[in-house]
Amino acid sequence: MSVPAAAKTVGKFITLEGGEGAGKSTQIARLASALKAVGMDCVQTREPGGAPGAEEIRRLLVEGPVDRWQPMSEVLLHNAARIEHLEATVKPALVAGAWVVCDRFFDSTLAYQGYGHGLDASAIANLHWLLYKDFKPDLTLVLDLELEEGLKRAEGRAGAEDRYERMGKDFHERLRRGFLEIANAEPGRCAVIDADGDEKTVHERIMTVVRERLPFH
Ligand code: TMP
């Protein structure tokens, strides 16, 4: 489904960002449950993925050899997946009045492909402007965690989707710094969440920020 450019979005769009093993998947599920528990219509989704075509592109990105793509090809593949996801899932849900909580969005492209792979940040930002204009999340929560702890947690996860996890410590250090710089540059949209601690503690930190920034009850 294509949403007309003029369609007004009425729901809220919340994104979770952060490095490997920061606990985004767990926390996004808890956030969605908390919103649903107070009767809100909430759609939980993820990038890359969240729509049939985007899930197919996801496999090309998260599996296989570390060096299978040129960095700019990765930018284009992530954005191709994003366009499918936005048109098929995110925008229709927002237009219908739902709140959409999304595991990663365009800040991940700036952090991973920009800071991580060393591509020019302004080229990525220009591409995002070309593709999305001023469409952006209402709130972005950056889950921040010490590198060692995050990579240790990520190692414990099963599965073949570990292409980015295998990119080396320097890469992960650069992207942690990238996420913090992105949050610092846009304090009105972003909030940094200390992801050290048990699941419940981190969830409470998240809910405090969500209630402050987007009062819903
Ligand atoms: P996930 O493991 O959080 O589901 O995300 C899949 C991987 O894709 C993760 O390692 C980060 C990476 N990624 C990028 O490199 N650029 C992007 O734009 C997005 C959305 C994800």
PDB file of C-alpha atoms and ligand atoms in Angstrom:
ATOM      1  CA  MET A   1       0.000   0.000   0.000  1.00  0.00           C
ATOM      2  CA  SER A   2       1.288   3.437  -0.849  1.00  0.00           C
ATOM      3  CA  VAL A   3       0.453   6.288   1.461  1.00  0.00           C
ATOM      4  CA  PRO A   4      -0.242   9.569  -0.335  1.00  0.00           C
ATOM      5  CA  ALA A   5       2.377  12.175   0.531  1.00  0.00           C
ATOM      6  CA  ALA A   6      -0.352  14.408   1.910  1.00  0.00           C
ATOM      7  CA  ALA A   7      -1.761  11.751   4.243  1.00  0.00           C
ATOM      8  CA  LYS A   8      -1.588  12.969   7.809  1.00  0.00           C
ATOM      9  CA  THR A   9       0.096  10.714  10.286  1.00  0.00           C
ATOM     10  CA  VAL A  10      -1.677  10.699  13.631  1.00  0.00           C
ATOM     11  CA  GLY A  11       0.040   7.915  15.601  1.00  0.00           C
ATOM     12  CA  LYS A  12       3.481   8.232  17.146  1.00  0.00           C
ATOM     13  CA  PHE A  13       6.651   6.672  15.803  1.00  0.00           C
ATOM     14  CA  ILE A  14       9.207   5.472  18.368  1.00  0.00           C
ATOM     15  CA  THR A  15      12.527   3.912  17.365  1.00  0.00           C
ATOM     16  CA  LEU A  16      15.070   2.004  19.454  1.00  0.00           C
ATOM     17  CA  GLU A  17      18.708   2.174  18.475  1.00  0.00           C
ATOM     18  CA  GLY A  18      22.016   0.898  19.796  1.00  0.00           C
ATOM     19  CA  GLY A  19      24.910  -1.464  19.204  1.00  0.00           C
ATOM     20  CA  GLU A  20      24.922  -5.262  19.274  1.00  0.00           C
ATOM     21  CA  GLY A  21      23.617  -6.872  22.451  1.00  0.00           C
ATOM     22  CA  ALA A  22      22.189  -3.662  23.923  1.00  0.00           C
ATOM     23  CA  GLY A  23      18.869  -5.424  24.571  1.00  0.00           C
ATOM     24  CA  LYS A  24      16.717  -3.658  21.976  1.00  0.00           C
ATOM     25  CA  SER A  25      14.640  -6.688  20.996  1.00  0.00           C
ATOM     26  CA  THR A  26      13.711  -7.474  24.594  1.00  0.00           C
ATOM     27  CA  GLN A  27      13.008  -3.860  25.417  1.00  0.00           C
ATOM     28  CA  ILE A  28      10.933  -3.182  22.334  1.00  0.00           C
ATOM     29  CA  ALA A  29       8.674  -6.134  23.173  1.00  0.00           C
ATOM     30  CA  ARG A  30       8.260  -4.826  26.729  1.00  0.00           C
ATOM     31  CA  LEU A  31       7.529  -1.313  25.472  1.00  0.00           C
ATOM     32  CA  ALA A  32       4.891  -2.584  23.024  1.00  0.00           C
ATOM     33  CA  SER A  33       3.265  -4.676  25.787  1.00  0.00           C
ATOM     34  CA  ALA A  34       3.218  -1.722  28.162  1.00  0.00           C
ATOM     35  CA  LEU A  35       1.510   0.484  25.574  1.00  0.00           C
ATOM     36  CA  LYS A  36      -1.016  -2.229  24.703  1.00  0.00           C
ATOM     37  CA  ALA A  37      -1.704  -2.813  28.400  1.00  0.00           C
ATOM     38  CA  VAL A  38      -3.075   0.727  28.687  1.00  0.00           C
ATOM     39  CA  GLY A  39      -5.319   0.116  25.683  1.00  0.00           C
ATOM     40  CA  MET A  40      -3.215   1.687  22.975  1.00  0.00           C
ATOM     41  CA  ASP A  41      -3.093   0.385  19.436  1.00  0.00           C
ATOM     42  CA  CYS A  42       0.587  -0.431  18.974  1.00  0.00           C
ATOM     43  CA  VAL A  43       2.502  -2.051  16.119  1.00  0.00           C
ATOM     44  CA  GLN A  44       5.914  -3.592  16.835  1.00  0.00           C
ATOM     45  CA  THR A  45       8.286  -3.845  13.897  1.00  0.00           C
ATOM     46  CA  ARG A  46      11.982  -3.893  12.958  1.00  0.00           C
ATOM     47  CA  GLU A  47      14.615  -2.907  10.413  1.00  0.00           C
ATOM     48  CA  PRO A  48      15.970  -4.234   8.229  1.00  0.00           C
ATOM     49  CA  GLY A  49      12.660  -6.048   7.745  1.00  0.00           C
ATOM     50  CA  GLY A  50       9.109  -5.470   8.883  1.00  0.00           C
ATOM     51  CA  ALA A  51       7.522  -6.071   5.452  1.00  0.00           C
ATOM     52  CA  PRO A  52       7.791  -9.040   3.038  1.00  0.00           C
ATOM     53  CA  GLY A  53      10.258  -7.465   0.584  1.00  0.00           C
ATOM     54  CA  ALA A  54      12.262  -5.902   3.395  1.00  0.00           C
ATOM     55  CA  GLU A  55      12.623  -9.262   5.176  1.00  0.00           C
ATOM     56  CA  GLU A  56      14.059 -10.729   1.949  1.00  0.00           C
ATOM     57  CA  ILE A  57      16.591  -7.889   1.754  1.00  0.00           C
ATOM     58  CA  ARG A  58      17.398  -8.420   5.472  1.00  0.00           C
ATOM     59  CA  ARG A  59      18.802 -11.861   4.748  1.00  0.00           C
ATOM     60  CA  LEU A  60      21.221 -10.388   2.206  1.00  0.00           C
ATOM     61  CA  LEU A  61      22.500  -7.968   4.833  1.00  0.00           C
ATOM     62  CA  VAL A  62      22.730  -9.905   8.092  1.00  0.00           C
ATOM     63  CA  GLU A  63      24.034 -13.262   6.849  1.00  0.00           C
ATOM     64  CA  GLY A  64      27.190 -14.320   5.046  1.00  0.00           C
ATOM     65  CA  PRO A  65      30.754 -13.027   4.781  1.00  0.00           C
ATOM     66  CA  VAL A  66      31.597  -9.721   6.438  1.00  0.00           C
ATOM     67  CA  ASP A  67      32.975  -8.292   3.181  1.00  0.00           C
ATOM     68  CA  ARG A  68      30.150  -9.388   0.881  1.00  0.00           C
ATOM     69  CA  TRP A  69      29.032  -5.787   0.139  1.00  0.00           C
ATOM     70  CA  GLN A  70      30.640  -2.479  -0.649  1.00  0.00           C
ATOM     71  CA  PRO A  71      29.666  -0.061   2.156  1.00  0.00           C
ATOM     72  CA  MET A  72      27.598   2.075  -0.229  1.00  0.00           C
ATOM     73  CA  SER A  73      25.756  -1.022  -1.471  1.00  0.00           C
ATOM     74  CA  GLU A  74      24.814  -1.650   2.156  1.00  0.00           C
ATOM     75  CA  VAL A  75      23.446   1.880   2.441  1.00  0.00           C
ATOM     76  CA  LEU A  76      21.309   1.336  -0.649  1.00  0.00           C
ATOM     77  CA  LEU A  77      20.083  -2.106   0.447  1.00  0.00           C
ATOM     78  CA  HIS A  78      19.138  -0.852   3.925  1.00  0.00           C
ATOM     79  CA  ASN A  79      17.277   2.046   2.343  1.00  0.00           C
ATOM     80  CA  ALA A  80      15.518  -0.189  -0.207  1.00  0.00           C
ATOM     81  CA  ALA A  81      14.306  -2.328   2.703  1.00  0.00           C
ATOM     82  CA  ARG A  82      13.302   0.846   4.577  1.00  0.00           C
ATOM     83  CA  ILE A  83      11.169   2.162   1.711  1.00  0.00           C
ATOM     84  CA  GLU A  84       9.286  -1.164   1.538  1.00  0.00           C
ATOM     85  CA  HIS A  85       8.846  -1.163   5.317  1.00  0.00           C
ATOM     86  CA  LEU A  86       7.670   2.446   5.501  1.00  0.00           C
ATOM     87  CA  GLU A  87       5.112   2.105   2.721  1.00  0.00           C
ATOM     88  CA  ALA A  88       3.774  -1.342   3.657  1.00  0.00           C
ATOM     89  CA  THR A  89       3.850  -1.185   7.445  1.00  0.00           C
ATOM     90  CA  VAL A  90       4.844   2.024   9.210  1.00  0.00           C
ATOM     91  CA  LYS A  91       2.898   4.741   7.412  1.00  0.00           C
ATOM     92  CA  PRO A  92      -0.403   2.814   7.129  1.00  0.00           C
ATOM     93  CA  ALA A  93      -0.251   2.070  10.874  1.00  0.00           C
ATOM     94  CA  LEU A  94       0.472   5.714  11.743  1.00  0.00           C
ATOM     95  CA  VAL A  95      -2.327   6.918   9.471  1.00  0.00           C
ATOM     96  CA  ALA A  96      -4.684   4.491  11.221  1.00  0.00           C
ATOM     97  CA  GLY A  97      -3.708   6.105  14.538  1.00  0.00           C
ATOM     98  CA  ALA A  98      -1.482   3.332  15.911  1.00  0.00           C
ATOM     99  CA  TRP A  99       1.776   3.908  17.711  1.00  0.00           C
ATOM    100  CA  VAL A 100       4.632   2.193  15.907  1.00  0.00           C
ATOM    101  CA  VAL A 101       7.631   0.949  17.884  1.00  0.00           C
ATOM    102  CA  CYS A 102      10.515   0.015  15.632  1.00  0.00           C
ATOM    103  CA  ASP A 103      13.744  -1.863  16.344  1.00  0.00           C
ATOM    104  CA  ARG A 104      16.244   0.349  14.427  1.00  0.00           C
ATOM    105  CA  PHE A 105      15.639   2.994  11.754  1.00  0.00           C
ATOM    106  CA  PHE A 106      17.749   5.440   9.753  1.00  0.00           C
ATOM    107  CA  ASP A 107      20.067   6.326  12.648  1.00  0.00           C
ATOM    108  CA  SER A 108      21.451   2.784  12.301  1.00  0.00           C
ATOM    109  CA  THR A 109      22.510   3.572   8.729  1.00  0.00           C
ATOM    110  CA  LEU A 110      24.376   6.667   9.876  1.00  0.00           C
ATOM    111  CA  ALA A 111      25.973   4.773  12.786  1.00  0.00           C
ATOM    112  CA  TYR A 112      26.860   1.483  11.044  1.00  0.00           C
ATOM    113  CA  GLN A 113      27.557   2.577   7.475  1.00  0.00           C
ATOM    114  CA  GLY A 114      28.665   6.131   8.336  1.00  0.00           C
ATOM    115  CA  TYR A 115      30.646   5.894  11.587  1.00  0.00           C
ATOM    116  CA  GLY A 116      31.280   2.128  11.341  1.00  0.00           C
ATOM    117  CA  HIS A 117      32.318   1.776   7.685  1.00  0.00           C
ATOM    118  CA  GLY A 118      33.574   5.356   7.407  1.00  0.00           C
ATOM    119  CA  LEU A 119      31.210   6.626   4.705  1.00  0.00           C
ATOM    120  CA  ASP A 120      30.585  10.357   4.490  1.00  0.00           C
ATOM    121  CA  ALA A 121      27.845  11.212   7.007  1.00  0.00           C
ATOM    122  CA  SER A 122      26.551  14.125   4.929  1.00  0.00           C
ATOM    123  CA  ALA A 123      26.109  11.844   1.866  1.00  0.00           C
ATOM    124  CA  ILE A 124      23.971   9.510   3.987  1.00  0.00           C
ATOM    125  CA  ALA A 125      22.023  12.420   5.465  1.00  0.00           C
ATOM    126  CA  ASN A 126      21.427  13.838   1.963  1.00  0.00           C
ATOM    127  CA  LEU A 127      20.139  10.475   0.752  1.00  0.00           C
ATOM    128  CA  HIS A 128      17.791  10.297   3.741  1.00  0.00           C
ATOM    129  CA  TRP A 129      16.505  13.772   2.971  1.00  0.00           C
ATOM    130  CA  LEU A 130      15.949  12.799  -0.674  1.00  0.00           C
ATOM    131  CA  LEU A 131      14.041   9.656   0.336  1.00  0.00           C
ATOM    132  CA  TYR A 132      12.158  10.663   3.482  1.00  0.00           C
ATOM    133  CA  LYS A 133      12.118  14.466   3.546  1.00  0.00           C
ATOM    134  CA  ASP A 134      11.123  15.510   7.053  1.00  0.00           C
ATOM    135  CA  PHE A 135       9.577  12.176   8.037  1.00  0.00           C
ATOM    136  CA  LYS A 136      11.380  11.086  11.190  1.00  0.00           C
ATOM    137  CA  PRO A 137      10.660   9.365  14.504  1.00  0.00           C
ATOM    138  CA  ASP A 138       8.804  11.300  17.214  1.00  0.00           C
ATOM    139  CA  LEU A 139      11.180   9.743  19.726  1.00  0.00           C
ATOM    140  CA  THR A 140      14.405   7.763  19.368  1.00  0.00           C
ATOM    141  CA  LEU A 141      15.756   5.833  22.338  1.00  0.00           C
ATOM    142  CA  VAL A 142      19.461   5.059  22.067  1.00  0.00           C
ATOM    143  CA  LEU A 143      20.330   2.092  24.284  1.00  0.00           C
ATOM    144  CA  ASP A 144      23.914   2.562  25.385  1.00  0.00           C
ATOM    145  CA  LEU A 145      26.065  -0.196  26.815  1.00  0.00           C
ATOM    146  CA  GLU A 146      29.786  -0.856  27.384  1.00  0.00           C
ATOM    147  CA  LEU A 147      31.203  -2.559  24.312  1.00  0.00           C
ATOM    148  CA  GLU A 148      32.480  -5.687  26.057  1.00  0.00           C
ATOM    149  CA  GLU A 149      29.159  -6.292  27.785  1.00  0.00           C
ATOM    150  CA  GLY A 150      27.163  -5.823  24.562  1.00  0.00           C
ATOM    151  CA  LEU A 151      29.344  -8.131  22.496  1.00  0.00           C
ATOM    152  CA  LYS A 152      29.283 -10.752  25.271  1.00  0.00           C
ATOM    153  CA  ARG A 153      25.472 -10.656  25.320  1.00  0.00           C
ATOM    154  CA  ALA A 154      25.319 -10.771  21.499  1.00  0.00           C
ATOM    155  CA  GLU A 155      27.650 -13.799  21.372  1.00  0.00           C
ATOM    156  CA  GLY A 156      25.171 -15.731  23.487  1.00  0.00           C
ATOM    157  CA  ARG A 157      22.481 -15.393  20.815  1.00  0.00           C
ATOM    158  CA  ALA A 158      21.963 -18.265  18.446  1.00  0.00           C
ATOM    159  CA  GLY A 159      21.556 -18.026  14.673  1.00  0.00           C
ATOM    160  CA  ALA A 160      23.179 -17.079  11.420  1.00  0.00           C
ATOM    161  CA  GLU A 161      22.333 -13.362  11.604  1.00  0.00           C
ATOM    162  CA  ASP A 162      25.729 -12.345  12.904  1.00  0.00           C
ATOM    163  CA  ARG A 163      27.378 -10.646   9.940  1.00  0.00           C
ATOM    164  CA  TYR A 164      27.639  -7.257  11.709  1.00  0.00           C
ATOM    165  CA  GLU A 165      28.641  -8.823  15.034  1.00  0.00           C
ATOM    166  CA  ARG A 166      31.730 -10.207  13.278  1.00  0.00           C
ATOM    167  CA  MET A 167      32.924  -6.756  12.131  1.00  0.00           C
ATOM    168  CA  GLY A 168      35.542  -6.286  14.850  1.00  0.00           C
ATOM    169  CA  LYS A 169      35.982  -4.271  18.006  1.00  0.00           C
ATOM    170  CA  ASP A 170      37.088  -1.013  16.344  1.00  0.00           C
ATOM    171  CA  PHE A 171      33.982  -1.032  14.168  1.00  0.00           C
ATOM    172  CA  HIS A 172      31.759  -1.444  17.235  1.00  0.00           C
ATOM    173  CA  GLU A 173      33.617   1.268  19.135  1.00  0.00           C
ATOM    174  CA  ARG A 174      33.060   3.696  16.251  1.00  0.00           C
ATOM    175  CA  LEU A 175      29.375   2.954  16.046  1.00  0.00           C
ATOM    176  CA  ARG A 176      28.837   3.341  19.799  1.00  0.00           C
ATOM    177  CA  ARG A 177      30.426   6.792  19.524  1.00  0.00           C
ATOM    178  CA  GLY A 178      28.282   7.423  16.440  1.00  0.00           C
ATOM    179  CA  PHE A 179      25.022   6.702  18.237  1.00  0.00           C
ATOM    180  CA  LEU A 180      26.016   8.984  21.120  1.00  0.00           C
ATOM    181  CA  GLU A 181      26.926  11.789  18.703  1.00  0.00           C
ATOM    182  CA  ILE A 182      23.638  11.353  16.810  1.00  0.00           C
ATOM    183  CA  ALA A 183      21.703  11.589  20.104  1.00  0.00           C
ATOM    184  CA  ASN A 184      23.721  14.605  21.162  1.00  0.00           C
ATOM    185  CA  ALA A 185      23.050  16.405  17.879  1.00  0.00           C
ATOM    186  CA  GLU A 186      19.266  15.963  18.145  1.00  0.00           C
ATOM    187  CA  PRO A 187      18.332  16.114  21.829  1.00  0.00           C
ATOM    188  CA  GLY A 188      14.713  17.007  21.036  1.00  0.00           C
ATOM    189  CA  ARG A 189      14.163  13.713  19.215  1.00  0.00           C
ATOM    190  CA  CYS A 190      16.664  11.406  20.926  1.00  0.00           C
ATOM    191  CA  ALA A 191      17.284  10.203  24.464  1.00  0.00           C
ATOM    192  CA  VAL A 192      20.158   8.017  25.630  1.00  0.00           C
ATOM    193  CA  ILE A 193      19.123   5.127  27.881  1.00  0.00           C
ATOM    194  CA  ASP A 194      21.665   3.427  30.117  1.00  0.00           C
ATOM    195  CA  ALA A 195      21.222  -0.224  29.041  1.00  0.00           C
ATOM    196  CA  ASP A 196      23.320  -1.617  31.885  1.00  0.00           C
ATOM    197  CA  GLY A 197      21.129  -3.413  34.394  1.00  0.00           C
ATOM    198  CA  ASP A 198      18.416  -6.021  34.497  1.00  0.00           C
ATOM    199  CA  GLU A 199      15.552  -6.040  31.984  1.00  0.00           C
ATOM    200  CA  LYS A 200      13.029  -4.522  34.383  1.00  0.00           C
ATOM    201  CA  THR A 201      15.303  -1.652  35.384  1.00  0.00           C
ATOM    202  CA  VAL A 202      16.056  -0.747  31.768  1.00  0.00           C
ATOM    203  CA  HIS A 203      12.341  -1.013  30.900  1.00  0.00           C
ATOM    204  CA  GLU A 204      11.492   1.423  33.698  1.00  0.00           C
ATOM    205  CA  ARG A 205      14.111   3.877  32.412  1.00  0.00           C
ATOM    206  CA  ILE A 206      12.517   3.636  28.962  1.00  0.00           C
ATOM    207  CA  MET A 207       8.969   4.129  30.246  1.00  0.00           C
ATOM    208  CA  THR A 208      10.020   7.198  32.230  1.00  0.00           C
ATOM    209  CA  VAL A 209      11.377   8.832  29.078  1.00  0.00           C
ATOM    210  CA  VAL A 210       8.401   7.801  26.919  1.00  0.00           C
ATOM    211  CA  ARG A 211       5.913   9.230  29.441  1.00  0.00           C
ATOM    212  CA  GLU A 212       7.915  12.453  29.713  1.00  0.00           C
ATOM    213  CA  ARG A 213       8.347  13.006  25.990  1.00  0.00           C
ATOM    214  CA  LEU A 214       5.058  11.609  24.616  1.00  0.00           C
ATOM    215  CA  PRO A 215       2.470  11.760  27.418  1.00  0.00           C
ATOM    216  CA  PHE A 216      -0.124   9.071  26.678  1.00  0.00           C
ATOM    217  CA  HIS A 217      -2.057   8.474  29.852  1.00  0.00           C
TER     218      HIS A 217
HETATM  219  P1  TMP B   1      19.336  -6.361  14.403  1.00  0.00           P
HETATM  220  O1  TMP B   1      20.371  -7.367  14.737  1.00  0.00           O
HETATM  221  O2  TMP B   1      19.230  -5.273  15.401  1.00  0.00           O
HETATM  222  O3  TMP B   1      18.046  -6.972  14.040  1.00  0.00           O
HETATM  223  O4  TMP B   1      19.826  -5.575  13.075  1.00  0.00           O
HETATM  224  C1  TMP B   1      20.412  -6.220  12.038  1.00  0.00           C
HETATM  225  C2  TMP B   1      21.771  -5.668  11.738  1.00  0.00           C
HETATM  226  O5  TMP B   1      21.681  -4.692  10.699  1.00  0.00           O
HETATM  227  C3  TMP B   1      22.474  -5.004  12.907  1.00  0.00           C
HETATM  228  O6  TMP B   1      23.718  -5.621  13.072  1.00  0.00           O
HETATM  229  C4  TMP B   1      22.654  -3.577  12.472  1.00  0.00           C
HETATM  230  C5  TMP B   1      22.539  -3.608  10.978  1.00  0.00           C
HETATM  231  N1  TMP B   1      21.987  -2.387  10.360  1.00  0.00           N
HETATM  232  C6  TMP B   1      22.806  -1.556   9.622  1.00  0.00           C
HETATM  233  O7  TMP B   1      23.996  -1.830   9.492  1.00  0.00           O
HETATM  234  N2  TMP B   1      22.258  -0.453   9.010  1.00  0.00           N
HETATM  235  C7  TMP B   1      20.936  -0.140   9.090  1.00  0.00           C
HETATM  236  O8  TMP B   1      20.479   0.857   8.521  1.00  0.00           O
HETATM  237  C8  TMP B   1      20.088  -1.019   9.890  1.00  0.00           C
HETATM  238  C9  TMP B   1      18.621  -0.714  10.010  1.00  0.00           C
HETATM  239  C10 TMP B   1      20.653  -2.120  10.501  1.00  0.00           C
END
